[in-house]
Amino acid sequence: MITMEHVCKSYRVAKRNAGMKEACKALFHRQVESIHALSDVSFTIGDGEMVGYIGPNRAGKSSTIKILSGILTPDSGSCYVDGRIPWKNRIEHVRQIGVVFGQRSQLWWDVPVIDSFALLKDIYSISTPQYEHNLEELTDLLHLQELLKTPTRQLSLGQRMRCEIAASLLHQPNILFLDEPTIGLDAVSKLAVRDFILRLNQEHKTTVILTTHDMQDIEALTQRVILIGKGRVLLDGTLADMRKKVSLYKSDSNIREGNINDLSLDEIIACLYRQMHIA
Amino acid sequence: MRAIRLYLHYISIVIRSTMEYKASFLLTAMGQFLVSFNIFLGIYFLFARFSEVKGYSYSEVLLCFAIMLMEFSLAECFARGFDAFAGIVREGQFDRILVRPQSPILQILGSKFELSRIGRMLQAVVMFVYGIYHSNILWTWDKVLTVISMLFGGTLLFASIFLIYAALCFFTLDGLEFMNVLTDGAREYGKYPIDVYGSRIMKICTYIVPYTLVQYYPLQYLLGRTDNPIYALYPFGTIVFALISFCVWRFGISHYQSAGS
């Protein structure tokens, strides 16, 4: 069970204008600006739930994931994951979760994938029988047989992503965070990844929290969607709820009367972003 | 014990990765050797003209430099991950480190192991042997222990400086080149016993960054300029410096902001 209550997080970033002159000025006088990544975010996610966490760039998706996985400490508010405070009991906490950052690899670049897995076995202190059992299952479901002996750098993006997901699950976490797991994948890989996540959720009752810009991911995987924009939760409900919400704003020139049900998910999301002024 | 096993596992992966690029490894190692050899030539030509520097003979300076170079190479070999830490933070790799159930220090130590420093190490060993051969130190067991304690203290000192360097990256998100004065600079100037540079530098190198603890003081005992064996234990004083740098590191981590999405 994951609960977040009134979580706020802001960053201090140096601000400067473009150009060499401004860069020189900034050397001596730095303007620091506070960016509110999250302001008052609250939600609860039950065990075994699969939730899509969506929103435009800079909405605060990654910040939320980072707080939930113990990387960042929020400025205020409380957050419990299965009774643990992620950033306080970090080591205990991260043993129970898996994190996939779609844009960053966690595999060692120059050695065969299986060597990376063996190191993860030691990092997570997984017992040998359990490791072998999990590895066999993951190899089977993600079709890794051919890939395990290949160095990571020789894998295609789709092959690598399958290995990344397996790497995050070797220690059998209860909760899996997926940060854009299908980014840049071809159709076949995308379907394979989606199919696997579904099975994982059904068979192991793993809680899955998924951030993505790919609305087909959401459609294929999740019942529940949390929409976040400018650091606030704007909508927490099903895809049908989102459609309904859009139909309330018929004034949007992009929607013509009567065709709301024909709109693709991407169009609906775009409408929502526009209407809520978070695009 | 488990930590050591894990560390060795890390190192074995890093070495296997290095061996994927054999030519690069060999050339780097050779380069390291040649650069240090250059410095050795500098000392050689200096002493070809002057028979001593502030009362230190050629072989004594060589011993001093060889030990300093070994300390530095060892620290660079093991703690290089901290030296490259700016990149780890900027590319967001530190996020990954934080979602693994192991101490960040262990993971960073394991992320890099500079085998190519073997070139520099080799140069240091050659100079060391040469220095021993030409000096008239009577090698009793206490002298051997002095060298070992110097190597321990010096490696720890340089590794601690690397750790502080890494901790500062949390605030600047970038490496601070001026910190190199404390590492590469110390390696360069550390070839002569520090009292050569006068008392002001001596004070800085004792109370701010305690180089004298691993160089000047134990060297006095090693070269038989004092009979006080306490000097041989001075290198252990760097443990205090290491603890301070660890506190700086902890403070840095608590200010970590992560990078981008």
Coordinates of C-alpha atoms in Angstrom, one line a residue, chain B residues 2-164:
Chain B
R2 CA 30.0 -9.8 2.5
A3 CA 30.9 -6.2 1.5
I4 CA 34.4 -7.3 0.5
R5 CA 33.0 -10.2 -1.6
L6 CA 30.6 -7.8 -3.3
Y7 CA 33.4 -5.3 -3.9
L8 CA 35.6 -8.0 -5.5
H9 CA 32.6 -9.0 -7.7
Y10 CA 32.3 -5.4 -8.8
I11 CA 36.0 -5.2 -9.5
S12 CA 36.0 -8.4 -11.6
I13 CA 33.3 -6.9 -13.8
V14 CA 35.2 -3.6 -14.2
I15 CA 38.4 -5.5 -15.1
R16 CA 36.5 -7.7 -17.6
S17 CA 35.1 -4.5 -19.1
T18 CA 38.5 -2.9 -19.3
M19 CA 39.8 -6.0 -21.1
E20 CA 37.3 -5.4 -23.9
Y21 CA 39.5 -2.5 -24.9
K22 CA 43.0 -4.0 -24.7
A23 CA 44.8 -1.5 -26.9
S24 CA 43.4 1.5 -24.9
F25 CA 44.4 -0.1 -21.7
L26 CA 47.9 -0.8 -22.8
L27 CA 48.4 2.7 -24.2
T28 CA 47.0 4.3 -21.1
A29 CA 49.2 2.2 -18.8
M30 CA 52.2 3.1 -21.0
G31 CA 51.3 6.8 -20.9
Q32 CA 51.1 6.7 -17.1
F33 CA 54.5 5.2 -17.0
L34 CA 56.1 7.7 -19.3
V35 CA 54.6 10.8 -17.6
S36 CA 56.0 9.7 -14.2
F37 CA 59.3 8.8 -15.9
N38 CA 59.4 12.4 -17.1
I39 CA 59.2 13.6 -13.5
F40 CA 61.9 11.2 -12.5
L41 CA 64.1 12.7 -15.3
G42 CA 63.5 16.1 -13.8
I43 CA 64.8 15.0 -10.4
Y44 CA 67.7 13.2 -12.0
F45 CA 68.9 16.3 -14.0
L46 CA 68.5 18.5 -10.9
F47 CA 70.7 16.3 -8.9
A48 CA 73.2 16.0 -11.7
R49 CA 73.9 19.7 -10.9
F50 CA 73.3 20.0 -7.2
S51 CA 74.3 17.2 -4.9
E52 CA 71.6 17.9 -2.4
V53 CA 68.4 19.8 -1.7
K54 CA 68.1 21.2 1.8
G55 CA 70.1 18.4 3.1
Y56 CA 68.3 15.6 1.3
S57 CA 70.4 13.5 -1.0
Y58 CA 69.4 12.2 -4.4
S59 CA 68.4 8.7 -3.2
E60 CA 66.4 10.2 -0.3
V61 CA 64.3 12.4 -2.5
L62 CA 63.8 9.4 -4.8
L63 CA 62.5 7.4 -1.9
C64 CA 60.2 10.2 -0.8
F65 CA 58.8 10.6 -4.3
A66 CA 58.4 6.9 -4.9
I67 CA 56.4 6.4 -1.8
M68 CA 54.2 9.5 -2.6
L69 CA 53.6 8.2 -6.1
M70 CA 52.7 4.7 -4.8
E71 CA 50.2 6.2 -2.4
F72 CA 48.7 8.3 -5.1
S73 CA 48.5 5.4 -7.6
L74 CA 46.9 3.1 -5.1
A75 CA 44.3 5.8 -4.2
E76 CA 43.6 6.5 -7.8
C77 CA 43.4 2.8 -8.6
F78 CA 40.8 2.1 -5.9
A79 CA 39.0 5.4 -5.3
R80 CA 38.9 6.6 -8.9
G81 CA 35.1 6.4 -8.8
F82 CA 35.0 9.5 -6.6
D83 CA 37.2 11.3 -9.0
A84 CA 34.8 10.6 -11.8
F85 CA 31.8 11.3 -9.6
A86 CA 30.8 14.5 -11.3
G87 CA 29.8 12.4 -14.4
I88 CA 27.9 9.9 -12.2
V89 CA 25.8 12.7 -10.8
R90 CA 25.3 14.6 -14.0
E91 CA 24.2 11.6 -16.0
G92 CA 21.8 10.5 -13.3
Q93 CA 23.7 7.3 -12.5
F94 CA 23.5 8.2 -8.8
D95 CA 19.8 7.7 -8.8
R96 CA 20.4 4.1 -9.7
I97 CA 23.0 3.8 -6.9
L98 CA 20.4 5.0 -4.4
V99 CA 17.8 2.5 -5.5
R100 CA 20.1 -0.4 -4.6
P101 CA 20.3 -1.8 -1.1
Q102 CA 24.0 -1.2 -0.6
S103 CA 26.0 1.8 0.7
P104 CA 26.7 4.4 -2.0
I105 CA 30.4 4.5 -1.1
L106 CA 30.8 0.8 -1.8
Q107 CA 29.0 1.1 -5.1
I108 CA 31.0 4.0 -6.2
L109 CA 34.3 2.4 -5.2
G110 CA 33.2 -0.6 -7.2
S111 CA 32.1 1.4 -10.2
K112 CA 35.7 2.1 -11.2
F113 CA 39.0 0.4 -10.8
E114 CA 41.8 1.9 -12.7
L115 CA 44.0 -1.0 -13.7
S116 CA 45.9 1.3 -16.0
R117 CA 47.4 3.0 -13.0
I118 CA 49.7 0.0 -12.9
G119 CA 51.9 2.0 -15.3
R120 CA 52.4 4.7 -12.7
M121 CA 52.8 2.2 -9.9
L122 CA 55.5 0.3 -11.9
Q123 CA 57.4 3.6 -12.2
A124 CA 57.1 4.2 -8.5
V125 CA 58.3 0.7 -7.6
V126 CA 61.3 1.0 -9.9
M127 CA 62.2 4.3 -8.3
F128 CA 61.6 2.9 -4.9
V129 CA 64.0 0.0 -5.5
Y130 CA 66.6 2.3 -7.0
G131 CA 66.2 4.6 -3.9
I132 CA 66.6 1.7 -1.5
Y133 CA 69.7 0.5 -3.4
H134 CA 71.5 3.8 -3.2
S135 CA 70.4 5.0 0.3
N136 CA 72.2 3.8 3.3
I137 CA 69.1 2.9 5.4
L138 CA 69.5 -0.2 7.5
W139 CA 66.3 -2.0 6.7
T140 CA 65.1 -3.2 10.1
W141 CA 61.5 -4.3 10.6
D142 CA 60.5 -1.0 12.1
K143 CA 61.6 0.8 8.9
V144 CA 59.6 -1.7 6.8
L145 CA 56.6 -1.0 9.0
T146 CA 57.1 2.7 8.6
V147 CA 56.9 2.4 4.8
I148 CA 53.8 0.3 5.2
S149 CA 52.2 2.8 7.5
M150 CA 53.1 5.6 5.1
L151 CA 51.5 3.7 2.2
F152 CA 48.3 3.1 4.3
G153 CA 48.1 6.7 5.5
G154 CA 48.9 8.3 2.1
T155 CA 46.4 6.1 0.2
L156 CA 43.7 6.9 2.8
L157 CA 44.6 10.6 2.6
F158 CA 44.3 10.8 -1.2
A159 CA 41.1 8.7 -1.2
S160 CA 39.6 11.1 1.4
I161 CA 40.5 14.1 -0.8
F162 CA 38.7 12.3 -3.7
L163 CA 35.7 11.8 -1.4
I164 CA 35.5 15.5 -0.5

